[in-house]
Tab-separated table of C-alpha atoms in Angstrom:
chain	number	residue	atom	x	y	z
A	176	UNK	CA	-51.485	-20.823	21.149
A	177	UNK	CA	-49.748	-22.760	24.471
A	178	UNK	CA	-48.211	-21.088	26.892
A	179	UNK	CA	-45.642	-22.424	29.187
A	180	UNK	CA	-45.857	-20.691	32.557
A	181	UNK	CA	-42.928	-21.077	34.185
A	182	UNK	CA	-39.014	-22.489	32.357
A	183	UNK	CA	-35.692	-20.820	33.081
A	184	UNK	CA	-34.309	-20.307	29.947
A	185	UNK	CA	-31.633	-17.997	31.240
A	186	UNK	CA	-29.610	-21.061	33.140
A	187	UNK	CA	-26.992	-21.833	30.888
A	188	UNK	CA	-28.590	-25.146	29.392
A	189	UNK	CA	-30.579	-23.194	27.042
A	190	UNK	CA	-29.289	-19.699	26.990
A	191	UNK	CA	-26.811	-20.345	24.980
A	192	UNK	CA	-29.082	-21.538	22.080
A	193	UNK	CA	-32.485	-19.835	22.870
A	194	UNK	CA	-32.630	-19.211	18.971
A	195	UNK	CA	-33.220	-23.193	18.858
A	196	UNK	CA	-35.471	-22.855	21.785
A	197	UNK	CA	-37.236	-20.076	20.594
A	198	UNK	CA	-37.740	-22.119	16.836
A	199	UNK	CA	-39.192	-24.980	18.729
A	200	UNK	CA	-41.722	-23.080	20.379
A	201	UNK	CA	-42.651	-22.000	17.386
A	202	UNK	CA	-42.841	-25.628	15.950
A	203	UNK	CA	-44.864	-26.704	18.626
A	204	UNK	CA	-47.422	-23.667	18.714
A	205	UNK	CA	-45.968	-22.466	22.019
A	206	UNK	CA	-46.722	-18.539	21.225
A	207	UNK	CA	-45.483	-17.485	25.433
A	208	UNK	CA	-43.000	-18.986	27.782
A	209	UNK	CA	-42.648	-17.307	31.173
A	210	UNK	CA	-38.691	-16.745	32.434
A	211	UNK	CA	-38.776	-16.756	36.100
A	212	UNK	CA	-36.691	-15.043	38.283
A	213	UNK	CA	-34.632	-17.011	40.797
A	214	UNK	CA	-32.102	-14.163	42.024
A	215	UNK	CA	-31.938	-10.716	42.160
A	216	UNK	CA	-27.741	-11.140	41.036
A	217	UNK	CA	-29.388	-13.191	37.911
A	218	UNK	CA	-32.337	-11.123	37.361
A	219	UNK	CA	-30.707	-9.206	34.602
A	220	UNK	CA	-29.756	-12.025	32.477
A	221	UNK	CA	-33.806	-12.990	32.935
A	222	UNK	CA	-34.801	-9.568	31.920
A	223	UNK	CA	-32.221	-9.067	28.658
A	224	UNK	CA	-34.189	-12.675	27.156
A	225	UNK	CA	-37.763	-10.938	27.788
A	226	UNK	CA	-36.295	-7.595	26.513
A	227	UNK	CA	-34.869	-9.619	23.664
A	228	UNK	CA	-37.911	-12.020	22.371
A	229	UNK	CA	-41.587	-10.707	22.016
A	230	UNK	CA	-42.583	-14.815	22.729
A	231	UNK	CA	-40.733	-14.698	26.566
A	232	UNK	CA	-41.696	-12.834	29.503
A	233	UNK	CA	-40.390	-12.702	32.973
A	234	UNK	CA	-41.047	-12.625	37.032
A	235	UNK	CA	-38.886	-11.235	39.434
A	236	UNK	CA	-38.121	-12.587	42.677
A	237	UNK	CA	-35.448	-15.218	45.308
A	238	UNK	CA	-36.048	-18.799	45.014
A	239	UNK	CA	-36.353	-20.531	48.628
A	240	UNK	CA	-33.725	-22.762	47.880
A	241	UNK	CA	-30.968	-19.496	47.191
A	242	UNK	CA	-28.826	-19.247	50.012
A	243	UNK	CA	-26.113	-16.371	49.804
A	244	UNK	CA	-27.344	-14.095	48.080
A	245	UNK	CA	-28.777	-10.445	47.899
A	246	UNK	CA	-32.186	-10.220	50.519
A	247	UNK	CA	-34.889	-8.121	48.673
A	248	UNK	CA	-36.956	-6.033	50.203
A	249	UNK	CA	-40.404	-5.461	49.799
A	250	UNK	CA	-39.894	-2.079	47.863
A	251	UNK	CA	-37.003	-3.282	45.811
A	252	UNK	CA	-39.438	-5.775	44.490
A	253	UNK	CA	-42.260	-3.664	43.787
A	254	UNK	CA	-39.779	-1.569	41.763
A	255	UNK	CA	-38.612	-4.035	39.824
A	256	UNK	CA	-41.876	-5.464	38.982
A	257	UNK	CA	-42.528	-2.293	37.621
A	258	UNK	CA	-40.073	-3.365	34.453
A	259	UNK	CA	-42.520	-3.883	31.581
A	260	UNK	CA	-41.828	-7.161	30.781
A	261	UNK	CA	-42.070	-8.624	34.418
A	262	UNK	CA	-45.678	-10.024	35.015
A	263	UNK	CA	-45.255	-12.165	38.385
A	264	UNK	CA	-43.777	-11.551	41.824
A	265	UNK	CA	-41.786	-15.483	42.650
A	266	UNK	CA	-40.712	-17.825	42.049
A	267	UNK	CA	-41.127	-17.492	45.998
A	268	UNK	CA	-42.433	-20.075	48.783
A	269	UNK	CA	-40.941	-22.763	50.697
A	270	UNK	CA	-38.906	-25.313	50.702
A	271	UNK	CA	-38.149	-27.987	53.680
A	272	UNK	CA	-36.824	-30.916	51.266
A	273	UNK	CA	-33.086	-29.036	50.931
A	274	UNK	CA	-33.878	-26.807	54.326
A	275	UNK	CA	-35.145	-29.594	56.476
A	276	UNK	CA	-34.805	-27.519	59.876
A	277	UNK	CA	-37.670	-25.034	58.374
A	278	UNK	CA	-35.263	-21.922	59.177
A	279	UNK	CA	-36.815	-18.721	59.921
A	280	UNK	CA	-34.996	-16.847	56.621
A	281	UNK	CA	-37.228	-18.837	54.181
A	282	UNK	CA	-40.716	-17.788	56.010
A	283	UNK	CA	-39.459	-13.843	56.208
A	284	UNK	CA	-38.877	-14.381	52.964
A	285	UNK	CA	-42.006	-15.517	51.533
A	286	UNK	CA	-43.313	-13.079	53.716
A	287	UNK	CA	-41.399	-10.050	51.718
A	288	UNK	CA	-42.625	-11.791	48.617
A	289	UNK	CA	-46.258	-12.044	49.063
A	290	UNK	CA	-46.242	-7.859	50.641
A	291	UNK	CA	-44.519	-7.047	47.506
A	292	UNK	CA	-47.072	-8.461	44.785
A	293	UNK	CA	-49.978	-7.364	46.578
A	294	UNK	CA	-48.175	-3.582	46.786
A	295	UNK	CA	-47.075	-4.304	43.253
A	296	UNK	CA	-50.900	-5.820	42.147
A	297	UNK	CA	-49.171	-8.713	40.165
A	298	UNK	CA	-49.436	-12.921	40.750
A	299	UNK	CA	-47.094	-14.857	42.698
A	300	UNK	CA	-45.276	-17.762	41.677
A	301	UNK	CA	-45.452	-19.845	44.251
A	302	UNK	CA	-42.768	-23.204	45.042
A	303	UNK	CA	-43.719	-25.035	47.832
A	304	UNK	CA	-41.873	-28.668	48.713
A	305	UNK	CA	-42.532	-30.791	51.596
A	306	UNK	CA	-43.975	-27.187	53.350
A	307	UNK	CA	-47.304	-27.358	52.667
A	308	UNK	CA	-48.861	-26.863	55.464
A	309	UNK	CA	-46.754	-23.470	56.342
A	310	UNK	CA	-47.077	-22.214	52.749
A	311	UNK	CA	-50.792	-22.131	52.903
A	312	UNK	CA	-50.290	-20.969	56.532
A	313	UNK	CA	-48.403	-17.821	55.720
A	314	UNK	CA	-50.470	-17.272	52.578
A	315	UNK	CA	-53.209	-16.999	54.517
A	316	UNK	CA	-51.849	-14.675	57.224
A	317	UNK	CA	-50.240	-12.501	54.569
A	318	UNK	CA	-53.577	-12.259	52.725
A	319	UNK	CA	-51.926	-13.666	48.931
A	320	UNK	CA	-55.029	-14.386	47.501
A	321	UNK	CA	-55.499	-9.943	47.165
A	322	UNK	CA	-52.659	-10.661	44.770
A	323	UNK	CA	-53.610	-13.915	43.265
A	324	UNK	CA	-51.048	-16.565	41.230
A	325	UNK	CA	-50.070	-19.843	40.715
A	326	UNK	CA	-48.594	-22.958	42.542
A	327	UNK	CA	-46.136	-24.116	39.994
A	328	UNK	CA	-45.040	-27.452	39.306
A	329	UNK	CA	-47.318	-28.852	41.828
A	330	UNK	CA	-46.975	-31.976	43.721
A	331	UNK	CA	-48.592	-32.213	46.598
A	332	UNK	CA	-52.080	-34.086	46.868
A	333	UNK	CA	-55.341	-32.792	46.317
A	334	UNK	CA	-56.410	-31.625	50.073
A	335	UNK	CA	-53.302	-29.042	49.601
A	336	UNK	CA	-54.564	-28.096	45.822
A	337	UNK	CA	-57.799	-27.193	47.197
A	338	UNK	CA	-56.745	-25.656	49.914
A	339	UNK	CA	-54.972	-23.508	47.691
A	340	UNK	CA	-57.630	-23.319	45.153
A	341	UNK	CA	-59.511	-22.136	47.852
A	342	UNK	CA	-57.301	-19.049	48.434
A	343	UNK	CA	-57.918	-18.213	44.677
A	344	UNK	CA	-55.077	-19.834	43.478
A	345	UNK	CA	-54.142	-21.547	39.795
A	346	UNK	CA	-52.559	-24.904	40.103
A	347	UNK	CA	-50.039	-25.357	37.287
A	348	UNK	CA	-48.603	-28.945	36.088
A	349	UNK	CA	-45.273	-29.985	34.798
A	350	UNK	CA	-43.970	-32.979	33.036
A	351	UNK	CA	-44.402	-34.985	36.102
A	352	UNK	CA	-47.390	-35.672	35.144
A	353	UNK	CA	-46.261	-37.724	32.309
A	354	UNK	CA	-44.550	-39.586	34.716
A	355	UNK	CA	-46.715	-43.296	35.223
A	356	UNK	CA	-45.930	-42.951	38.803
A	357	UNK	CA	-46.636	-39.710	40.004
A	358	UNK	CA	-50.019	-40.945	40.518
A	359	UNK	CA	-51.167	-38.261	43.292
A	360	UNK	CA	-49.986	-35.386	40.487
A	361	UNK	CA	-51.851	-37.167	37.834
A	362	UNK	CA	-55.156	-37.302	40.190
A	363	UNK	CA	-54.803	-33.444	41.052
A	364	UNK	CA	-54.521	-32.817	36.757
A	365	UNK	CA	-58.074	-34.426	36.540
A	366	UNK	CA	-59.579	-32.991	39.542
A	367	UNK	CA	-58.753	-29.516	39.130
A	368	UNK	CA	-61.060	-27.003	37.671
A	369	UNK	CA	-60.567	-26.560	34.038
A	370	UNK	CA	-60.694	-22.593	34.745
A	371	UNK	CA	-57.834	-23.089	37.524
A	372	UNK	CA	-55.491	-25.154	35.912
A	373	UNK	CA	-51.553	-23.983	33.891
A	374	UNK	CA	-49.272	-25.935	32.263
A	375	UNK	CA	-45.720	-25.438	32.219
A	376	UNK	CA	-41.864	-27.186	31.689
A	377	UNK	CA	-39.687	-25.650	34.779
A	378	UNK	CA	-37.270	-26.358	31.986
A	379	UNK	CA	-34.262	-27.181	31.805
A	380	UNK	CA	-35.832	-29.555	34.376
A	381	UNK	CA	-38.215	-32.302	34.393
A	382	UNK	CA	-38.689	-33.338	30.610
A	383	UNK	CA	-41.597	-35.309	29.967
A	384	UNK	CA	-42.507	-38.513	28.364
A	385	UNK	CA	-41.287	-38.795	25.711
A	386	UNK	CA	-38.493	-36.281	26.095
A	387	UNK	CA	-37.831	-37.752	29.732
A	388	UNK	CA	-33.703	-37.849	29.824
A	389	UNK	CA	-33.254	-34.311	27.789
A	390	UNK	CA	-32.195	-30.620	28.515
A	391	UNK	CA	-36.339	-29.944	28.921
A	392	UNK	CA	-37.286	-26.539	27.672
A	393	UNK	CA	-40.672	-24.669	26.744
A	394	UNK	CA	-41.113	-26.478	23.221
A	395	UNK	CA	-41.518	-29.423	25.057
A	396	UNK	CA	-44.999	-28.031	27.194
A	397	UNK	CA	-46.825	-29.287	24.401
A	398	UNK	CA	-46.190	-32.939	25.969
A	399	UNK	CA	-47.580	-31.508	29.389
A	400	UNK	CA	-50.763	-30.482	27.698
A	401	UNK	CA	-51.536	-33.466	25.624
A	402	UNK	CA	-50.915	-35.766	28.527
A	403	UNK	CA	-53.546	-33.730	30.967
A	404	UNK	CA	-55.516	-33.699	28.003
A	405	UNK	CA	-55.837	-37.508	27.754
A	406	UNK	CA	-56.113	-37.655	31.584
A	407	UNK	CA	-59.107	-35.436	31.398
A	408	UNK	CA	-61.085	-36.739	28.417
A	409	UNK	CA	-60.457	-33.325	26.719
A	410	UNK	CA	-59.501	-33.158	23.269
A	411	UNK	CA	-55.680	-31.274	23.272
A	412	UNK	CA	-57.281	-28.652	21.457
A	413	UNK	CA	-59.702	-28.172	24.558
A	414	UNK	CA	-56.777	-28.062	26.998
A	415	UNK	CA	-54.888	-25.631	24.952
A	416	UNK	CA	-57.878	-23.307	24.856
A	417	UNK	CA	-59.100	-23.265	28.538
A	418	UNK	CA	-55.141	-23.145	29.945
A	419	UNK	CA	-54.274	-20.302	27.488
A	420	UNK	CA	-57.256	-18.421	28.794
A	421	UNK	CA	-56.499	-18.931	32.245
A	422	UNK	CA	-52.963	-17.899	31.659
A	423	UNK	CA	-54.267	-14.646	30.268
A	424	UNK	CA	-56.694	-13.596	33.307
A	425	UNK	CA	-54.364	-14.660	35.895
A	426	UNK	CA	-51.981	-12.471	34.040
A	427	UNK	CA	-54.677	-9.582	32.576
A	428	UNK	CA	-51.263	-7.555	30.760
A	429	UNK	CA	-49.507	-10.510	29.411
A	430	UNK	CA	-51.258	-10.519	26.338
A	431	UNK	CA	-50.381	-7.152	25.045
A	432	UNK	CA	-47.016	-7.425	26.038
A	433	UNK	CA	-46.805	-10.667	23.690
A	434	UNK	CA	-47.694	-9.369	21.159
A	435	UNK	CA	-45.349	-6.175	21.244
């Protein structure tokens, strides 16, 4: 089966007809979808999906971007992490494209993130835009790669991907790299290890070729993987394979919990 490894099919787009999203996943052999946490005010709605649908499971954390709302703490996250569905600390990082003065808040905040999963022992989910540089920084100085994860959606170029590879990190690709001109994304998809590398939607954001222009959502991951498929030489039976496994070490419980 496929797994897409990070959507948010709680946002409103698709939550109000997951039993269409859930069909399509099944049309398109996607057997796992990941529903990541943005805020801890939304976290329930995240939680009632996973709770809800043996195919979705969830993270827990505050998305850089979230401004006024609820501060966690590192034991409030470590508590809720210990929910049985939750598998991933994040979607945490940084994020200098919307916050362009850098403000202090975001780092602290990471920080709190990257304390909690290695207290917790689960993967972080890791968004980083135009903040390279300081994510791997504070990775690094907060010792992340005892807790291992991913760096989802990634965009940056391929010093920053191994960099991060380097920390023991998965690199995970959207459906930007359908996109003919995101030709630094589509480089990283070829020169990342085939043991290191995800797939996922970030739905409802982001569809790919040829869904570019919809509500994206996890059926649509199957796009993702054929196109790094081609870009590789691999056959899309070969991609599914090798990111599927990768999904499941990075994530040792998921499997289990799947199949509940």
């Amino acid at each position: 089966m496929l797994v897409d490894s990070h959507c948010h099919i709680d946002f409103p787009d698709l939550s109000n007809k997951i039993s269409q999203v859930i069909d399509l996943m099944n049309d398109n052999g996607v057997g796992c979808a990941v529903c990541i946490g943005v805020t801890l005010e939304d976290l329930p709605r995240v939680l009632a999906l996973a709770e809800a649908w043996p195919a979705i499971l969830a993270s827990v954390g505050v998305h850089p971007e979230a401004t006024d709302v609820r501060e966690p703490s590192v034991a409030e996250l470590v508590e809720l992490a210990r929910h049985p569905r939750v598998i991933a600390i994040g979607e945490t990082g940084l994020d200098y494209y919307w916050h362009k003065d850098a403000p202090e808040w975001q780092r602290e905040r990471f920080r709190t993130h990257i304390r909690a999963a290695r207290e917790a022992k689960k993967p972080l989910v890791i968004h980083t835009r135009e903040a390279a540089a300081d994510t791997l920084r504070l990775m690094k100085e907060e010792g992340a790669a005892a807790a291992g994860g991913v760096m989802h959606c990634f965009t940056e170029t391929w010093p920053v991907a191994e960099a991060a590879l380097d920390q023991g990190f998965y690199i995970s690709m959207s459906g930007i790299v359908t996109f003919k001109k995101a030709q630094t994304v589509r480089e990283v998809a070829q020169r990342v290890p085939l043991d290191r590398l995800l797939v996922e939607t970030d739905s409802p954001y982001l569809a790919p070729v040829p869904q570019r222009g919809k509500t994206n959502q996890p059926g649509y991951v199957k796009h993702v993987a054929e196109e790094v498929a081609r870009l590789r030489g691999l056959s899309y039976q070969e991609l599914v394979d090798a990111t599927t496994n990768n999904f499941f070490r990075l994530f040792p419980d998921a499997r289990s919990k799947v199949a509940q």
